[in-house]
Coordinates of N, CA and C in Angstrom, one line a residue:
M3 N 3.1 83.7 -8.4 CA 2.3 83.4 -7.2 C 1.0 82.8 -7.7
G4 N 0.6 81.8 -7.1 CA -0.6 81.1 -7.4 C -1.9 82.0 -7.0
H5 N -2.9 81.7 -7.7 CA -4.1 82.5 -7.4 C -4.6 82.4 -6.0
S6 N -4.4 81.2 -5.4 CA -4.8 81.0 -4.1 C -4.1 81.8 -3.0
A7 N -2.9 82.1 -3.3 CA -2.1 82.9 -2.3 C -2.6 84.3 -2.4
G8 N -3.0 84.8 -3.6 CA -3.5 86.1 -3.6 C -4.8 86.4 -3.0
F9 N -5.6 85.4 -3.1 CA -7.1 85.6 -2.6 C -7.4 84.9 -1.3
N10 N -6.5 84.1 -0.8 CA -6.7 83.3 0.4 C -5.6 83.6 1.5
S11 N -5.2 84.9 1.6 CA -4.2 85.2 2.6 C -4.6 86.5 3.3
P12 N -5.8 86.5 3.9 CA -6.4 87.6 4.6 C -5.4 88.0 5.8
T13 N -5.4 89.3 6.1 CA -4.7 89.8 7.2 C -5.6 90.4 8.2
T14 N -5.0 90.8 9.3 CA -5.7 91.6 10.4 C -5.5 93.1 10.2
L15 N -4.9 93.5 9.2 CA -4.7 94.9 8.8 C -5.9 95.6 8.5
L16 N -5.9 96.9 8.7 CA -7.2 97.7 8.4 C -7.7 97.4 7.0
G17 N -9.0 97.0 6.9 CA -9.6 96.6 5.7 C -9.3 95.2 5.3
N18 N -8.6 94.4 6.1 CA -8.3 93.0 5.8 C -7.9 92.7 4.4
P19 N -6.8 93.4 4.0 CA -6.3 93.2 2.6 C -5.6 91.8 2.6
N20 N -5.5 91.2 1.4 CA -4.8 89.9 1.2 C -3.3 90.1 1.2
C21 N -2.6 89.4 1.9 CA -1.2 89.6 2.0 C -0.5 89.3 0.6
G22 N -1.1 88.3 -0.2 CA -0.5 87.9 -1.4 C -0.7 89.1 -2.4
H23 N -1.8 89.9 -2.3 CA -1.9 91.0 -3.2 C -0.9 92.1 -2.8
L24 N -0.7 92.3 -1.4 CA 0.2 93.4 -1.0 C 1.6 93.1 -1.4
V25 N 2.1 91.8 -1.3 CA 3.4 91.4 -1.8 C 3.5 91.6 -3.2
S26 N 2.5 91.2 -4.0 CA 2.6 91.4 -5.5 C 2.7 92.8 -5.8
A27 N 1.9 93.7 -5.2 CA 1.9 95.1 -5.4 C 3.2 95.8 -5.1
S28 N 3.9 95.3 -4.1 CA 5.1 96.0 -3.7 C 6.2 95.6 -4.8
F29 N 6.1 94.5 -5.3 CA 7.0 94.0 -6.3 C 6.7 94.8 -7.7
I30 N 5.5 94.9 -7.9 CA 5.1 95.7 -9.2 C 5.5 97.2 -9.1
Q31 N 5.5 97.7 -7.9 CA 5.8 99.1 -7.7 C 7.4 99.3 -7.7
N32 N 8.1 98.3 -7.4 CA 9.6 98.4 -7.5 C 10.2 97.0 -7.7
P33 N 10.2 96.6 -8.9 CA 10.7 95.2 -9.2 C 12.2 95.0 -8.9
H34 N 12.9 96.1 -8.7 CA 14.4 96.0 -8.3 C 14.6 95.9 -6.9
A35 N 13.7 95.9 -6.1 CA 13.8 95.8 -4.6 C 13.1 94.5 -4.2
P36 N 13.6 94.0 -3.0 CA 12.9 92.8 -2.5 C 11.5 93.1 -2.2
P37 N 10.5 92.2 -2.5 CA 9.1 92.4 -2.1 C 8.9 92.7 -0.6
D38 N 8.0 93.5 -0.3 CA 7.6 93.9 1.1 C 6.8 92.8 1.6
T39 N 7.3 91.9 2.5 CA 6.6 90.8 3.0 C 6.1 91.1 4.5
S40 N 6.1 92.3 4.9 CA 5.8 92.6 6.3 C 4.4 92.2 6.7
C41 N 3.5 92.1 5.7 CA 2.1 91.6 6.0 C 2.1 90.2 6.5
L42 N 3.1 89.4 6.3 CA 3.0 88.1 6.7 C 2.8 88.0 8.2
A43 N 3.3 88.9 9.0 CA 3.2 89.0 10.5 C 1.7 89.2 10.8
A44 N 1.0 89.8 9.9 CA -0.4 90.1 10.3 C -1.5 89.2 9.6
M45 N -0.9 88.1 9.1 CA -1.8 87.1 8.5 C -2.9 86.5 9.5
S46 N -4.1 86.4 9.1 CA -5.1 85.7 9.9 C -4.8 84.3 10.0
P47 N -5.2 83.6 11.1 CA -4.9 82.2 11.3 C -5.8 81.4 10.3
V48 N -5.3 80.3 9.8 CA -6.0 79.4 8.9 C -6.9 78.5 9.8
P49 N -8.2 78.5 9.5 CA -9.1 77.6 10.3 C -9.0 76.2 9.9
F50 N -8.1 75.4 10.5 CA -7.9 74.0 10.0 C -9.0 73.1 10.3
D51 N -10.0 73.5 11.1 CA -11.1 72.5 11.4 C -12.3 73.0 10.7
D52 N -12.3 73.9 9.8 CA -13.5 74.4 9.1 C -13.6 73.7 7.6
R53 N -14.7 73.0 7.4 CA -14.8 72.1 6.2 C -14.8 73.0 5.0
G54 N -15.4 74.1 5.0 CA -15.4 75.0 3.8 C -14.0 75.4 3.6
A55 N -13.3 75.9 4.5 CA -11.8 76.3 4.4 C -11.0 75.2 3.9
A56 N -11.2 74.0 4.4 CA -10.4 72.8 4.0 C -10.5 72.6 2.6
R57 N -11.8 72.8 2.0 CA -11.9 72.5 0.6 C -11.2 73.6 -0.2
I58 N -11.2 74.9 0.3 CA -10.5 76.0 -0.4 C -9.0 75.8 -0.4
Y59 N -8.5 75.4 0.7 CA -7.0 75.2 1.0 C -6.4 74.1 0.4
V60 N -7.1 72.9 0.5 CA -6.5 71.6 0.1 C -7.3 70.9 -0.9
G61 N -8.5 71.3 -1.3 CA -9.2 70.6 -2.4 C -10.5 70.0 -2.0
A62 N -11.4 69.9 -3.0 CA -12.7 69.5 -2.8 C -12.9 68.1 -2.1
A63 N -12.0 67.2 -2.3 CA -12.1 65.9 -1.7 C -12.0 65.9 -0.2
F64 N -11.6 67.0 0.4 CA -11.2 67.0 1.7 C -12.3 67.7 2.6
T65 N -12.5 67.1 3.8 CA -13.5 67.7 4.7 C -12.8 68.4 5.9
S66 N -11.6 68.2 6.0 CA -10.8 68.9 6.9 C -9.3 68.9 6.4
V67 N -8.4 69.7 6.9 CA -7.1 69.7 6.4 C -6.3 68.5 7.0
W68 N -6.9 67.8 8.0 CA -6.3 66.6 8.6 C -6.7 65.4 7.8
D69 N -7.7 65.3 7.0 CA -8.1 64.1 6.1 C -7.0 63.7 5.3
N70 N -7.0 62.5 4.9 CA -6.1 61.9 4.0 C -6.8 60.9 3.1
P71 N -7.6 61.4 2.2 CA -8.5 60.4 1.4 C -7.6 59.5 0.6
A72 N -8.1 58.4 0.4 CA -7.4 57.3 -0.4 C -7.3 57.9 -1.9
A73 N -6.1 57.7 -2.5 CA -6.0 58.1 -3.9 C -6.9 57.2 -4.8
P74 N -7.5 57.7 -5.8 CA -8.4 56.9 -6.7 C -7.6 55.9 -7.5

């Protein structure tokens, strides 16, 4: 799992844990069972129109997730 999925997957669960961390922890606790992905249903929505969030999710060159800057 990439670092972004672990730290950028907030949920609406008590304490707002990151879903990526919960899935990873469930695998570490029992690597022979399928990971518990139930937190996916409680994921907070991604703010697609937020400039700061766009830079986090899709890169520093973007000001929104809808941007498509020209390749250098």
